[in-house]
Amino acid sequence: MAGMFGSFGDRLGTVFANLSIGQKIVLIAVVAGGLLGLYGIVYWAGTPDYVPLFSNLPAEDAGKVVDWLDENGIEYRLEQGGSRVLVSRDSQYEARIQLAQEGLPSKRSTGFEIFDQTNLGMSEFVQKLNFRRALEGELSRTIESLDEIDQARVHIVLPEQALFREKEKEPTASVAMKLRSGLSQPQVQGITHLLASAVEGLEPNRVTIIDARGNILSNMSDRDPLMALSTTQLQLKQTVEQNLTEKVQSMLNQLLGHDKSIVRVSTDLDFTRSETMSELFDPELTAVRSEELNETTRTSEKQEAAGGADSGQSQAGTTDQANESNSVTNYEVSKTISTTTSQSGGIKRITASVIIDGAYEQVEDADGNATMEYRDRTPREMQMITEAVRGALGVNEDRGDEVSVINIAFQAPPSNLIPEDTIWTWLQRFGPDILRNLLLAAAVLGGLFYVRNLLSKSSQAAREVWERRIAALPGGKQSLAALPGAIGEGGEMLALPDIDSELPSEVIEANQLQQQIVDFAGERPEVAARLLKTWLVDEY
């Protein structure tokens, strides 16, 4: 073993001695870097993973926690000026549970555990005060359990119940939070509804949430409808202006190139909403609405005497009948009722300002150096760009839309059109091609080495087969000297003797059978494969 390591060291020293000075420096740097990296990995793997035990501790509680960790032999670290204590991940939960049994940290929010100790002499006012403190503490703990929140304090105002409903006051709540990261509006709404659901009679619009800097996070638009309307109108205005700006900017980027134009669009929106109703009557167009027909028949009788009055004879009478008819027809005049509603949010006026850069042309100075020369846009180019911008914005001159397109040089033109290539620009330009060519060359060399090794192994296998065959000939290994290319003692080329004439008949028959099998497999490979598969199945 020692000899093997000694020879390896000698070879390594010889190789190192044959290297140039630059190669030696690179080799030493690579070995040193590898050793340092290995040491760093081992050191990092052996260092315990420290995680926060408690954060934002008061100085008094932090001192007690550190003393307890020292007494129990637990390694720790301090951060954030001593207010944050970190321990190894393996000791985090066990230490936290044991410290909780010791009552640490003591400066935490008081929850419903305040009622664990009964006090018979407690007044009703103190009971209500403790209930409010417990409710505020429980809500603070719940809010602090969110990942984005570091600290939270909740203040709740519970008014006394009044005798009359109209004199009752609604409860209110406020939350002050110290954030680890920003809160989204849905998260703020979630905290608001959490408080509203936990406090009886509390409405979401009665909750105020601020951060450590005093910024109001709660949505104040719920309390003032006019503010909500103004916020919605402002958002609509910003959305319209952003859409118009993106339309024009994307068009100019494709036309002039990136960073060659600046677009600003301002819009005046009409948020008034009106509804107009009109009724039109056409006296020339009438229609029968209703018709009433009444017919009346009257019958009257008249009696006359046949003789004198004293004759006592019977009297004869006559009957009169009269018919009356009456019809009433009502006509309706044609009436048209139309209602027009104007939707709010329409565009009243568009004002756009567009600044474009000029053109840069390559020119050669007296020395033949290529330089950049700035050129203003021609009037025709400015007209075409202006028309394109007006079309993209949908400009309507009747409503007073204005579009201003100005040509200003954004920066001084560079003196040299073709800057000097640095290593970074050279790599950006030719790096992909070089990498592709290197990979292709590596693949070709790998294929060549593979073919070379394969041919070497095949030649060695063929050599071994010939040696075994010739060894079986009369004369044994002495016949190896008669291989093609062998040289005799006198320097003459030795020829291979006729092997078939000296081989036993069994060997010749075996060789002929082997050649027949090879020929059969070459002519009918499918049949040979099925036959070989059948032999394998029968074997096992």
XYZ file of C-alpha atoms in Angstrom:
540
model
C 0.000 0.000 0.000
C 2.842 2.366 0.909
C 4.559 1.574 -2.375
C 1.411 2.321 -4.312
C 0.995 5.727 -2.633
C 4.702 6.428 -3.128
C 4.525 5.741 -6.849
C 1.379 7.847 -7.147
C 3.116 10.711 -5.363
C 6.115 10.407 -7.661
C 3.931 10.524 -10.763
C 1.978 13.491 -9.370
C 5.239 15.330 -8.644
C 6.515 14.629 -12.154
C 3.287 15.950 -13.715
C 3.388 19.063 -11.532
C 7.037 19.694 -12.408
C 6.265 19.572 -16.122
C 3.536 22.256 -15.830
C 4.193 25.881 -16.679
C 4.108 28.623 -14.045
C 0.636 29.769 -15.077
C -0.713 26.216 -14.965
C 0.841 25.695 -11.530
C -0.816 28.873 -10.215
C -4.192 27.869 -11.629
C -3.860 24.350 -10.199
C -2.902 25.641 -6.757
C -5.779 28.171 -6.810
C -8.297 25.489 -7.830
C -7.102 23.095 -5.119
C -7.123 25.853 -2.475
C -10.581 26.988 -3.541
C -11.886 23.445 -3.419
C -10.473 22.913 0.064
C -11.933 26.193 1.301
C -15.306 25.332 -0.216
C -15.236 21.890 1.382
C -14.334 23.437 4.731
C -17.181 25.946 4.388
C -19.672 23.212 3.592
C -18.538 21.128 6.572
C -18.645 24.174 8.853
C -22.096 25.169 7.597
C -23.405 21.623 8.019
C -22.054 21.480 11.585
C -23.498 24.876 12.607
C -26.905 24.583 14.321
C -29.885 26.135 12.630
C -30.973 29.072 14.797
C -34.639 30.067 14.784
C -36.470 32.801 16.753
C -37.598 31.799 20.232
C -39.236 35.155 21.041
C -39.242 38.473 19.217
C -39.758 42.059 20.352
C -39.173 41.220 24.000
C -38.946 43.990 26.570
C -35.546 44.307 28.233
C -36.829 42.815 31.495
C -38.301 39.703 29.848
C -35.283 39.320 27.543
C -32.945 39.273 30.570
C -35.034 36.623 32.329
C -35.181 34.449 29.208
C -31.395 34.705 28.692
C -30.748 33.790 32.346
C -32.978 30.739 32.030
C -31.189 29.630 28.842
C -27.793 30.002 30.560
C -28.948 27.944 33.523
C -30.171 25.126 31.276
C -27.100 25.165 29.022
C -28.981 26.077 25.819
C -27.006 28.008 23.196
C -28.647 31.186 21.987
C -28.067 34.315 19.967
C -29.405 37.857 20.341
C -30.587 40.098 17.512
C -32.393 43.420 17.098
C -30.666 45.011 20.041
C -31.387 42.122 22.386
C -35.145 42.086 21.790
C -35.005 38.922 19.691
C -33.686 35.629 21.090
C -32.713 32.778 18.767
C -32.062 29.151 19.738
C -31.342 25.989 17.776
C -34.273 24.458 15.965
C -34.102 21.309 18.101
C -34.568 23.305 21.312
C -37.163 25.812 20.129
C -40.444 24.163 21.155
C -39.162 22.549 24.344
C -37.666 25.834 25.551
C -40.825 27.738 24.666
C -43.012 25.309 26.637
C -40.772 25.371 29.694
C -40.547 29.169 29.627
C -44.340 29.345 29.421
C -44.503 27.281 32.629
C -42.188 29.836 34.227
C -44.513 32.628 33.141
C -42.138 34.035 30.529
C -42.475 36.251 28.688
C -44.653 38.058 31.210
C -45.277 41.192 29.116
C -47.816 39.597 26.806
C -51.451 40.347 26.147
C -53.840 39.188 28.839
C -56.564 36.878 27.609
C -59.477 35.093 29.219
C -57.082 33.501 31.701
C -57.696 36.624 33.750
C -60.864 34.915 34.989
C -59.032 31.807 36.190
C -58.700 33.404 39.606
C -62.035 34.274 41.159
C -62.404 37.337 43.349
C -65.643 37.506 45.264
C -65.203 41.148 46.119
C -64.942 42.227 42.486
C -67.396 44.935 41.477
C -69.476 44.926 38.317
C -67.364 47.713 36.820
C -64.146 45.730 37.352
C -65.733 42.631 35.829
C -66.726 44.558 32.706
C -63.268 46.098 32.521
C -61.590 42.685 32.810
C -63.901 41.274 30.148
C -62.915 44.045 27.763
C -59.205 43.527 28.559
C -59.541 39.785 27.980
C -61.371 40.330 24.685
C -58.738 42.804 23.492
C -55.930 40.403 24.480
C -57.458 37.428 22.691
C -58.027 39.446 19.535
C -54.440 40.766 19.693
C -53.091 37.204 19.922
C -55.235 36.104 16.999
C -54.084 38.992 14.808
C -50.424 38.452 15.784
C -50.680 34.833 14.616
C -50.733 36.085 11.012
C -47.381 35.810 9.232
C -47.359 39.421 8.034
C -47.963 40.940 11.491
C -45.300 41.303 14.169
C -47.259 43.054 16.910
C -50.865 44.135 17.313
C -52.831 46.025 19.914
C -56.618 46.135 19.929
C -58.746 48.803 21.622
C -62.473 48.268 21.949
C -65.062 50.777 23.131
C -68.248 49.171 24.467
C -70.808 51.875 25.327
C -73.246 51.408 28.158
C -76.663 50.194 27.158
C -79.211 53.023 27.114
C -82.826 52.823 28.106
C -84.044 53.980 24.718
C -82.800 52.588 21.442
C -82.365 55.969 19.804
C -79.933 56.984 22.529
C -77.731 53.904 22.249
C -74.235 54.290 20.847
C -72.616 51.707 18.607
C -69.348 50.033 19.724
C -66.106 50.929 17.954
C -62.679 49.302 17.673
C -59.194 50.308 16.583
C -56.126 48.204 15.814
C -52.497 49.341 15.773
C -50.137 46.892 14.058
C -46.412 46.548 13.483
C -45.992 44.768 10.182
C -43.292 42.461 8.904
C -44.502 42.938 5.341
C -47.252 44.831 3.593
C -50.892 43.820 3.872
C -53.166 43.570 0.884
C -56.629 45.093 0.920
C -58.365 41.680 1.223
C -56.222 40.911 4.289
C -57.184 44.238 5.881
C -60.828 43.486 5.190
C -60.367 40.058 6.760
C -59.019 41.605 9.986
C -61.874 44.101 9.958
C -64.515 41.398 9.678
C -62.701 39.321 12.316
C -63.148 42.132 14.826
C -66.724 42.813 13.729
C -67.627 39.147 14.202
C -65.927 38.866 17.599
C -67.500 41.955 19.215
C -71.259 42.055 19.636
C -72.917 44.896 17.746
C -69.711 46.052 16.046
C -70.063 46.952 12.375
C -67.127 46.688 9.925
C -67.324 50.403 9.133
C -66.679 51.125 12.830
C -63.205 49.504 12.781
C -60.067 51.578 12.209
C -56.726 49.898 11.391
C -53.385 51.721 11.305
C -49.787 50.607 10.949
C -46.724 51.563 12.979
C -46.262 54.731 10.896
C -49.809 55.940 11.460
C -51.093 55.150 7.984
C -54.764 54.220 7.833
C -55.153 50.761 6.304
C -58.901 50.321 6.715
C -61.248 51.312 3.920
C -62.680 54.707 4.843
C -65.020 54.704 1.860
C -67.453 52.487 3.773
C -68.170 55.392 6.124
C -68.670 58.103 3.515
C -70.589 57.245 0.319
C -69.268 60.397 -1.373
C -65.708 59.290 -0.658
C -66.461 55.849 -2.078
C -67.876 57.462 -5.206
C -64.832 59.705 -5.549
C -62.486 56.753 -5.150
C -64.339 54.788 -7.816
C -64.276 57.719 -10.195
C -60.558 58.227 -9.655
C -59.857 54.541 -10.313
C -61.946 54.670 -13.502
C -60.080 57.776 -14.664
C -56.699 56.144 -14.019
C -57.776 52.971 -15.818
C -58.915 54.870 -18.918
C -55.725 56.949 -19.048
C -53.538 53.876 -18.550
C -55.260 51.981 -21.363
C -54.908 54.886 -23.777
C -51.267 55.411 -22.799
C -50.431 51.745 -23.337
C -52.072 51.765 -26.764
C -50.044 54.727 -27.968
C -46.808 53.645 -26.248
C -46.878 50.129 -27.701
C -47.471 51.560 -31.175
C -44.578 54.019 -30.883
C -42.264 51.345 -29.472
C -42.767 49.251 -32.578
C -42.456 52.267 -34.849
C -39.517 54.115 -33.271
C -37.996 51.546 -30.920
C -37.934 51.223 -27.163
C -37.017 54.238 -25.023
C -37.535 56.508 -28.008
C -40.853 58.046 -26.937
C -42.689 59.313 -23.859
C -46.506 59.315 -23.773
C -48.765 61.014 -21.235
C -52.553 61.055 -21.567
C -55.060 63.004 -19.474
C -58.816 62.543 -19.728
C -61.864 64.376 -18.435
C -64.698 61.963 -17.725
C -68.352 62.872 -17.426
C -69.776 61.251 -14.301
C -73.164 62.977 -14.458
C -76.075 60.650 -15.007
C -79.335 61.995 -16.432
C -82.598 60.443 -17.522
C -85.009 62.180 -19.934
C -88.576 61.086 -20.687
C -90.651 62.622 -23.506
C -94.195 62.038 -24.823
C -95.149 62.906 -28.409
C -98.783 63.042 -29.662
C -99.704 62.760 -33.345
C -103.244 64.126 -33.981
C -103.293 62.792 -37.519
C -103.052 59.207 -36.348
C -106.152 58.162 -34.417
C -107.598 54.821 -33.494
C -110.939 53.694 -32.061
C -110.376 52.951 -28.421
C -113.995 52.095 -27.400
C -117.499 52.256 -28.904
C -120.874 52.161 -27.072
C -124.286 51.600 -28.793
C -127.624 52.123 -26.881
C -131.111 51.286 -28.366
C -134.393 52.194 -26.537
C -137.971 51.115 -27.502
C -141.072 52.953 -26.002
C -144.693 51.654 -26.283
C -147.850 53.724 -25.382
C -151.645 52.753 -25.517
C -154.553 55.113 -26.336
C -158.287 54.163 -25.727
C -161.312 55.563 -27.733
C -165.206 55.002 -27.197
C -167.113 53.198 -29.943
C -170.469 54.985 -29.274
C -171.785 57.700 -27.158
C -170.807 58.085 -23.674
C -174.153 56.842 -22.342
C -174.622 54.026 -24.744
C -172.804 51.555 -22.515
C -170.859 49.968 -25.391
C -167.213 48.759 -25.053
C -164.359 51.036 -25.838
C -161.557 50.396 -28.445
C -157.815 51.376 -27.891
C -154.688 52.040 -30.080
C -150.949 51.296 -29.357
C -148.034 53.666 -30.274
C -144.377 52.353 -30.379
C -141.223 54.585 -30.612
C -137.592 53.371 -31.085
C -134.507 55.422 -30.070
C -130.804 54.560 -30.709
C -127.646 56.244 -29.329
C -123.958 55.426 -30.079
C -120.801 56.744 -28.381
C -117.326 56.232 -29.977
C -114.037 57.097 -28.177
C -110.898 57.749 -30.227
C -107.248 57.523 -28.996
C -104.600 59.855 -30.352
C -101.221 58.205 -31.207
C -98.649 58.792 -28.434
C -94.906 58.023 -28.378
C -93.054 57.792 -25.064
C -89.211 57.779 -25.172
C -86.748 57.547 -22.291
C -83.095 58.563 -22.704
C -80.503 57.694 -20.062
C -76.971 59.014 -20.283
C -74.425 56.636 -18.720
C -71.838 58.165 -16.409
C -68.143 57.765 -17.136
C -68.139 58.967 -20.697
C -65.103 60.768 -22.081
C -65.590 64.510 -22.281
C -62.116 65.471 -23.415
C -58.719 63.894 -24.150
C -55.427 65.718 -23.834
C -52.247 63.889 -24.868
C -48.604 64.910 -24.904
C -46.072 62.835 -26.826
C -42.335 63.451 -26.870
C -40.254 61.521 -29.404
C -36.532 61.288 -29.926
C -34.891 62.226 -33.195
C -33.022 59.979 -35.603
C -29.323 59.104 -35.430
C -27.338 58.553 -38.590
C -23.893 57.093 -39.077
C -21.392 59.447 -40.614
C -17.656 59.354 -41.083
C -15.402 62.182 -40.098
C -12.244 63.296 -41.893
C -10.221 60.560 -40.224
C -12.666 57.869 -41.337
C -14.042 57.194 -37.841
C -17.719 56.268 -37.578
C -19.678 58.715 -35.448
C -23.321 59.361 -34.580
C -25.044 62.472 -35.854
C -28.421 63.562 -34.523
C -31.124 64.512 -36.988
C -34.515 66.046 -36.263
C -37.591 64.336 -37.568
C -38.797 65.687 -40.882
C -42.168 67.486 -41.057
C -43.610 64.540 -42.968
C -42.477 62.102 -40.276
C -43.943 64.327 -37.565
C -47.234 64.556 -39.434
C -47.439 60.786 -39.873
C -46.626 60.167 -36.195
C -49.215 62.749 -35.123
C -51.915 61.169 -37.288
C -51.062 57.738 -35.905
C -51.323 59.002 -32.318
C -54.642 60.751 -32.998
C -56.043 57.599 -34.535
C -54.921 55.421 -31.614
C -56.517 57.789 -29.099
C -59.739 58.228 -31.045
C -59.453 62.003 -31.092
C -62.699 63.903 -31.664
C -62.222 67.577 -32.464
C -65.881 68.384 -31.711
C -65.348 67.730 -28.011
C -62.083 69.694 -27.891
C -59.467 66.906 -27.846
C -55.847 68.022 -28.122
C -52.732 66.083 -29.116
C -49.244 67.539 -28.919
C -46.278 65.730 -30.506
C -42.849 67.244 -29.851
C -39.477 66.187 -31.212
C -36.665 66.615 -28.647
C -33.270 64.942 -28.392
C -33.326 62.674 -25.344
C -29.563 62.706 -24.859
C -26.388 63.850 -26.550
C -25.435 61.475 -29.383
C -22.393 59.294 -28.709
C -19.225 60.335 -30.472
C -18.426 56.847 -31.715
C -21.045 54.735 -33.395
C -19.220 51.462 -32.770
C -18.063 51.433 -29.143
C -15.049 49.486 -28.090
C -15.818 45.897 -27.308
C -15.331 44.841 -23.724
C -15.049 41.289 -22.482
C -18.680 41.311 -21.441
C -19.976 42.621 -24.786
C -17.685 40.198 -26.614
C -19.081 37.300 -24.599
C -22.641 38.478 -25.197
C -22.005 38.645 -28.924
C -19.918 35.534 -29.526
C -20.502 33.507 -26.357
C -23.463 31.429 -27.620
C -21.671 30.520 -30.850
C -18.469 29.593 -29.013
C -20.354 27.482 -26.491
C -22.254 25.707 -29.249
C -19.033 24.983 -31.159
C -17.296 23.724 -28.011
C -20.161 21.382 -27.247
C -20.124 20.128 -30.826
C -16.351 19.583 -30.717
C -16.631 17.799 -27.378
C -19.317 15.529 -28.813
C -17.183 14.728 -31.870
C -14.090 14.031 -29.768
C -16.107 11.884 -27.410
C -17.438 9.892 -30.345
C -13.944 9.444 -31.749
C -12.550 8.270 -28.414
C -15.457 5.880 -28.056
C -14.876 4.408 -31.521
C -11.137 4.174 -30.825
C -11.695 2.297 -27.578
C -14.226 0.036 -29.259
C -11.820 -0.799 -32.086
C -9.010 -1.373 -29.617
C -11.128 -3.760 -27.594
C -12.260 -5.551 -30.783
C -8.659 -5.939 -31.980
C -7.592 -7.280 -28.608
C -10.480 -9.743 -28.561
C -9.624 -10.891 -32.093
C -5.998 -11.284 -31.091
C -6.942 -13.410 -28.115
C -9.172 -15.615 -30.311
C -6.338 -16.151 -32.770
C -3.961 -16.965 -29.960
C -6.344 -19.558 -28.532
C -6.868 -21.115 -31.952
C -3.199 -21.218 -32.847
C -2.369 -22.579 -29.397
C -4.567 -25.564 -30.238
C -2.498 -26.265 -33.373
C 0.392 -28.708 -33.431
C 3.403 -26.840 -32.170
C 1.419 -24.787 -29.640
C 2.485 -21.179 -29.039
C 5.437 -21.573 -31.395
C 3.023 -21.170 -34.268
C 2.354 -17.578 -33.131
C 5.566 -16.587 -34.855
C 4.027 -17.604 -38.129
C 1.266 -14.975 -37.929
C 1.076 -12.441 -40.777
C 3.748 -9.840 -40.272
C 5.954 -12.100 -38.119
C 9.688 -11.983 -38.824
C 11.924 -15.008 -38.563
C 15.368 -15.242 -37.039
C 17.003 -14.432 -40.391
C 14.821 -11.366 -40.876
C 12.596 -12.975 -43.495
C 8.760 -12.696 -43.387
C 7.147 -15.857 -42.076
C 3.944 -17.087 -43.682
C 1.045 -18.702 -41.790
C 0.934 -22.435 -42.446
C -2.180 -24.189 -43.680
C -4.120 -24.512 -40.447
C -7.030 -26.538 -41.839
C -4.709 -29.336 -42.964
C -3.319 -29.777 -39.459
C -6.515 -29.268 -37.441
C -8.430 -32.300 -36.159
C -11.593 -33.211 -37.982
C -13.750 -32.342 -34.955
C -12.369 -28.797 -34.929
C -12.953 -28.401 -38.678
C -16.545 -29.635 -38.386
C -17.142 -27.284 -35.469
C -15.778 -24.344 -37.447
C -17.935 -25.245 -40.461
C -21.037 -25.523 -38.261
C -20.231 -22.188 -36.668
C -19.835 -20.559 -40.088
C -23.177 -22.010 -41.208
C -24.898 -20.601 -38.128
C -23.361 -17.187 -38.755
C -24.476 -17.227 -42.393
C -27.987 -18.320 -41.379
C -28.240 -15.530 -38.804
C -27.105 -12.978 -41.371
C -29.570 -14.111 -44.012
C -32.597 -14.652 -41.745
C -32.110 -12.567 -38.572
C -35.804 -12.719 -37.535
C -35.860 -16.525 -37.490
C -32.535 -16.629 -35.650
C -33.835 -14.213 -33.010
C -37.001 -16.253 -32.413
C -34.924 -19.441 -32.189
C -32.561 -17.861 -29.658
C -35.511 -16.596 -27.619
C -37.017 -20.105 -27.606
C -33.723 -21.558 -26.359
C -33.587 -19.032 -23.532
C -37.157 -19.805 -22.462
C -36.513 -23.555 -22.533
C -33.292 -23.068 -20.538
C -35.105 -21.324 -17.669
